[in-house]
Every structure is written in C-alpha cells, then in structure tokens.
C-alpha cells in the first residue's frame, strides 16, 4: 500500500514567519513529488513540483526532497494570512501511476 | 491560463438514481483522472484514462462507476445507482504527464 503521511495540524504561524510543512512517503521508488494548496471547499491547486534531491525555490516557496530519508518538505517564507489553507503532499510512484495524496496539513497564518 | 472545467458545480440526487458528472480537460492533455474527496478526508484516486481506455482504477471504482470520453473533448464519470456514501466532492484532472495534474473546480455530489 503506497502511503503519503502528513501531520494534519493545525500548524499556526505568525504573519511574516516561515512555515515548514513535512511529508513522508512509503515507497522508495517514488519519482515525482508535488505540493498542492487547497482552500476550504475548493480544488487542489499545484504550487510546487520537485523531482530530484535538494532544494527548489519558487518565490516565497521552497520544496526540499531527500529520497534517502523518503522525506519532502515545503517552506513558506514571509507567511501571509492568505496562505492559510490545507497543504497537500502528493507523490507519483512512476511514469504511469496516478498521483497519491496525503491527508494534508492545515496551516493557519495569524495576522 | 488553461483550465479544467467541471459541470455541474453541485448535484443533489436521490439514492439509487444515476448521475453523470462532466469534465472538459485541458485541450492538449492526454491523461485524464477522476478523484473524490469525502468531507474532511483526503483526496482519493478513482480512475485514470489514456488513449480512450482506463489505464488504472482503484478499489473504490467498482461496477457502479464508469467513465467515457464521448466526443474528444468531454470526459464523464457515471455513477449508476448512487448510495449515501457516494456523497463527496468529485474532481476531474488532466495532465501532459510532464508535470503535476491540473484539477477542475469540482462537483459536489449530495445523495439524499
């Protein structure tokens, strides 16, 4: 059974702080990793993808991947109240297999 | 920016009735998916579709479910005889298989 695990939160951070969201996955051969943001009642929105070990930065977001530890994280710098949402970690095992989601971490940014 | 369009946004149906949820994927995408999310739970894979056939399906996607791409643009999910536990948000997604999936805005299905 392919599992993607996330702490459900809520994670509360003050405005302007760095929010750190973590995810572990069970299948060592997983190849592609994604972070989605989901506002309440809305659909998942892709914010970051990462495919190789290390860091990938896009604006205020940094994704970090460590395949040896089967761990992927998302850092949000200068957190804003509008970042308050549930962040979903998602993994693709190999080319043709479907995206598998974790349960998500609810982030609350306090003004 | 290209988007995935889903209709209707909300569907209320009586238990035992058939429903069809509709999706228009992004035009140059070749891979199509249906996911569902029961309130408060995680986004779950139902089925993937490529080259006019199902490429993978989950345990949830039993004989009550079917998918179709009737005209080269629409992608539909049919639930033959709805049950109360089918109440959920249903998301259609498409991908070019290089990056992540693009999700539609979802259909909220309520079975009463």
Short mmCIF file of C-alpha atoms in Angstrom, two decimals:
data_model
loop_
_atom_site.label_atom_id
_atom_site.label_comp_id
_atom_site.label_asym_id
_atom_site.label_seq_id
_atom_site.Cartn_x
_atom_site.Cartn_y
_atom_site.Cartn_z
CA UNK A 1 0.00 0.00 0.00
CA UNK A 2 1.53 3.30 -1.08
CA UNK A 3 1.22 5.83 1.72
CA UNK A 4 1.88 9.52 1.98
CA UNK A 5 1.93 10.79 5.55
CA UNK A 6 1.47 14.32 6.78
CA UNK A 7 0.83 15.84 10.17
CA UNK A 8 -2.76 17.07 9.99
CA UNK A 9 -2.06 20.16 12.11
CA UNK A 10 -3.26 22.79 12.50
CA UNK A 11 0.09 24.48 12.17
CA UNK A 12 -0.18 28.06 13.38
CA UNK A 13 2.47 30.63 12.49
CA UNK A 14 2.52 34.42 12.90
CA UNK A 15 2.41 36.61 9.81
CA UNK A 16 5.89 37.07 8.35
CA UNK A 17 7.28 33.86 9.82
CA UNK A 18 8.49 30.77 7.98
CA UNK A 19 6.00 27.90 7.80
CA UNK A 20 7.53 24.43 7.50
CA UNK A 21 5.38 21.57 6.22
CA UNK A 22 6.60 18.00 6.15
CA UNK A 23 5.68 14.81 4.34
CA UNK A 24 6.99 11.25 4.29
CA UNK A 25 6.22 8.58 1.73
CA UNK A 26 6.42 4.83 1.98
CA UNK A 27 7.52 3.74 -1.48
CA UNK A 28 11.25 4.15 -2.00
CA UNK A 29 10.97 4.16 -5.80
CA UNK A 30 8.65 7.18 -5.93
CA UNK A 31 9.81 9.57 -8.61
CA UNK A 32 7.78 12.77 -8.61
CA UNK A 33 6.65 14.93 -5.72
CA UNK A 34 4.16 17.75 -5.58
CA UNK A 35 2.73 20.25 -3.15
CA UNK A 36 -0.84 21.39 -3.65
CA UNK A 37 -2.72 24.08 -1.76
CA UNK A 38 -6.41 23.55 -1.06
CA UNK A 39 -8.68 26.24 0.31
CA UNK A 40 -11.80 25.03 2.10
CA UNK A 41 -14.39 23.80 -0.38
CA UNK A 42 -12.08 24.33 -3.35
CA UNK A 43 -9.99 22.10 -5.57
CA UNK A 44 -6.27 21.36 -5.12
CA UNK A 45 -4.01 23.94 -6.76
CA UNK A 46 -0.46 22.96 -7.74
CA UNK A 47 2.16 25.19 -6.15
CA UNK A 48 5.43 23.22 -6.42
CA UNK A 49 6.88 20.13 -8.04
CA UNK A 50 10.24 18.51 -7.30
CA UNK A 51 11.88 15.51 -8.89
CA UNK A 52 15.48 15.33 -7.64
CA UNK A 53 17.20 15.57 -4.27
CA UNK A 54 17.85 19.03 -2.90
CA UNK A 55 16.01 22.32 -2.82
CA UNK A 56 13.83 24.02 -5.39
CA UNK A 57 12.78 27.61 -4.89
CA UNK A 58 9.86 29.49 -6.45
CA UNK A 59 9.15 32.88 -4.98
CA UNK A 60 8.30 32.50 -1.30
CA UNK A 61 8.11 28.71 -1.60
CA UNK A 62 10.95 26.21 -1.29
CA UNK A 63 10.47 22.50 -1.74
CA UNK A 64 13.07 20.14 -0.31
CA UNK A 65 13.46 16.48 -1.25
CA UNK A 66 15.53 13.79 0.45
CA UNK A 67 14.94 10.46 -1.28
CA UNK A 68 17.23 8.54 1.09
CA UNK A 69 15.02 9.56 4.00
CA UNK A 70 11.81 9.42 1.91
CA UNK A 71 11.02 12.92 3.02
CA UNK A 72 9.76 16.00 1.23
CA UNK A 73 9.05 19.39 2.76
CA UNK A 74 7.68 22.78 1.85
CA UNK A 75 8.89 26.04 3.34
CA UNK A 76 6.81 29.18 3.00
CA UNK A 77 8.75 32.34 3.75
CA UNK A 78 7.12 35.59 4.87
CA UNK A 79 3.83 33.77 5.54
CA UNK A 80 0.69 35.77 4.82
CA UNK A 81 -2.86 35.28 6.13
CA UNK A 82 -3.83 34.39 2.55
CA UNK A 83 -1.52 31.35 2.83
CA UNK A 84 -3.94 29.87 5.38
CA UNK A 85 -5.11 26.66 3.70
CA UNK A 86 -4.56 22.94 3.71
CA UNK A 87 -1.33 21.87 2.03
CA UNK A 88 -1.41 18.50 0.32
CA UNK A 89 1.69 16.46 -0.38
CA UNK A 90 1.31 14.19 -3.42
CA UNK A 91 3.55 11.55 -4.94
CA UNK A 92 3.79 9.70 -8.25
CA UNK A 93 5.43 6.31 -7.98
CA UNK A 94 6.49 6.02 -11.62
CA UNK A 95 5.56 7.35 -15.04
CA UNK A 96 2.06 5.96 -15.50
CA UNK A 97 0.83 5.53 -11.94
CA UNK A 98 -1.63 8.02 -10.50
CA UNK A 99 -0.95 10.79 -8.04
CA UNK A 100 -1.33 9.68 -4.40
CA UNK A 101 -2.22 12.33 -1.84
CA UNK A 102 -1.54 12.69 1.84
CA UNK A 103 -4.32 13.89 4.13
CA UNK A 104 -2.89 17.39 4.19
CA UNK A 105 -1.62 19.81 6.82
CA UNK A 106 -3.84 22.70 7.78
CA UNK A 107 -1.85 25.93 8.01
CA UNK A 108 -3.13 28.97 9.84
CA UNK A 109 -1.22 32.25 9.48
CA UNK A 110 -2.14 34.63 12.27
CA UNK A 111 -2.12 38.37 11.47
CA UNK B 1 -4.19 30.01 -18.24
CA UNK B 2 -5.79 26.76 -19.46
CA UNK B 3 -8.23 25.21 -17.05
CA UNK B 4 -10.22 22.06 -16.47
CA UNK B 5 -13.94 22.75 -16.45
CA UNK B 6 -16.44 20.69 -14.47
CA UNK B 7 -20.23 20.74 -14.51
CA UNK B 8 -22.42 20.89 -12.56
CA UNK B 9 -20.81 22.53 -9.54
CA UNK B 10 -23.39 20.94 -7.24
CA UNK B 11 -25.65 17.94 -7.86
CA UNK B 12 -28.28 16.65 -5.48
CA UNK B 13 -29.69 13.23 -6.27
CA UNK B 14 -31.85 10.60 -4.64
CA UNK B 15 -30.32 7.34 -3.54
CA UNK B 16 -30.47 4.77 -6.32
CA UNK B 17 -30.51 7.35 -9.10
CA UNK B 18 -27.89 7.60 -11.82
CA UNK B 19 -25.69 10.69 -12.08
CA UNK B 20 -23.27 11.86 -14.74
CA UNK B 21 -20.53 14.28 -13.85
CA UNK B 22 -18.95 16.16 -16.73
CA UNK B 23 -15.46 17.48 -17.31
CA UNK B 24 -13.67 19.27 -20.14
CA UNK B 25 -9.92 18.63 -19.69
CA UNK B 26 -7.17 20.92 -20.97
CA UNK B 27 -7.13 20.51 -24.73
CA UNK B 28 -3.56 19.30 -25.29
CA UNK B 29 -3.52 16.96 -22.28
CA UNK B 30 -3.67 13.24 -22.94
CA UNK B 31 -4.18 11.81 -19.44
CA UNK B 32 -7.42 12.23 -17.54
CA UNK B 33 -8.38 11.38 -13.99
CA UNK B 34 -11.24 11.35 -11.53
CA UNK B 35 -10.63 11.80 -7.82
CA UNK B 36 -13.06 12.21 -4.97
CA UNK B 37 -12.84 13.81 -1.55
CA UNK B 38 -15.31 12.92 1.17
CA UNK B 39 -15.79 15.84 3.57
CA UNK B 40 -12.84 16.06 5.97
CA UNK B 41 -10.93 13.24 4.29
CA UNK B 42 -8.12 13.00 1.81
CA UNK B 43 -8.28 13.27 -1.96
CA UNK B 44 -8.66 9.71 -3.26
CA UNK B 45 -7.88 8.36 -6.71
CA UNK B 46 -10.74 6.75 -8.62
CA UNK B 47 -9.63 6.16 -12.19
CA UNK B 48 -7.17 7.22 -14.88
CA UNK B 49 -7.88 7.27 -18.60
CA UNK B 50 -5.48 7.36 -21.54
CA UNK B 51 -5.83 6.63 -25.23
CA UNK B 52 -9.57 6.06 -24.88
CA UNK B 53 -9.34 3.42 -22.22
CA UNK B 54 -8.99 3.03 -18.48
CA UNK B 55 -5.31 2.74 -17.56
CA UNK B 56 -5.75 2.25 -13.82
CA UNK B 57 -8.57 2.18 -11.29
CA UNK B 58 -8.80 1.99 -7.53
CA UNK B 59 -10.84 -0.33 -5.32
CA UNK B 60 -13.41 2.45 -4.98
CA UNK B 61 -14.11 2.34 -8.73
CA UNK B 62 -16.42 -0.67 -8.71
CA UNK B 63 -19.08 -1.76 -11.20
CA UNK B 64 -21.30 1.19 -10.24
CA UNK B 65 -18.80 3.58 -11.82
CA UNK B 66 -17.91 4.11 -15.46
CA UNK B 67 -16.04 6.71 -17.47
CA UNK B 68 -16.35 7.82 -21.03
CA UNK B 69 -14.84 10.28 -23.45
CA UNK B 70 -17.79 10.53 -25.84
CA UNK B 71 -16.68 13.27 -28.22
CA UNK B 72 -12.97 14.05 -27.91
CA UNK B 73 -13.43 16.94 -25.52
CA UNK B 74 -15.74 15.83 -22.70
CA UNK B 75 -14.76 13.29 -20.07
CA UNK B 76 -17.58 11.92 -17.96
CA UNK B 77 -17.98 9.93 -14.76
CA UNK B 78 -21.20 7.98 -14.36
CA UNK B 79 -22.44 6.51 -11.10
CA UNK B 80 -25.19 4.04 -11.93
CA UNK B 81 -27.05 3.68 -8.66
CA UNK B 82 -25.94 6.23 -6.12
CA UNK B 83 -25.53 5.41 -2.44
CA UNK B 84 -25.41 7.78 0.51
CA UNK B 85 -21.68 7.12 0.86
CA UNK B 86 -21.08 8.43 -2.67
CA UNK B 87 -21.66 11.95 -1.33
CA UNK B 88 -18.37 13.76 -1.87
CA UNK B 89 -16.55 16.33 -3.97
CA UNK B 90 -15.57 14.81 -7.29
CA UNK B 91 -12.58 16.32 -9.02
CA UNK B 92 -11.58 15.82 -12.61
CA UNK B 93 -7.91 16.35 -13.50
CA UNK B 94 -5.77 16.22 -16.60
CA UNK B 95 -2.05 16.15 -17.23
CA UNK B 96 0.50 16.15 -20.01
CA UNK B 97 2.44 13.71 -17.86
CA UNK B 98 5.43 16.00 -17.61
CA UNK B 99 4.24 17.95 -14.60
CA UNK B 100 1.56 17.75 -12.00
CA UNK B 101 -2.12 17.41 -12.60
CA UNK B 102 -4.45 20.36 -13.15
CA UNK B 103 -7.69 19.91 -11.25
CA UNK B 104 -11.11 21.24 -12.10
CA UNK B 105 -13.17 23.15 -9.55
CA UNK B 106 -15.09 20.03 -8.62
CA UNK B 107 -18.67 18.80 -8.43
CA UNK B 108 -20.20 18.49 -5.01
CA UNK B 109 -22.44 15.41 -5.11
CA UNK B 110 -25.05 15.08 -2.39
CA UNK B 111 -27.01 11.83 -2.24
CA UNK B 112 -30.19 12.03 -0.16
#
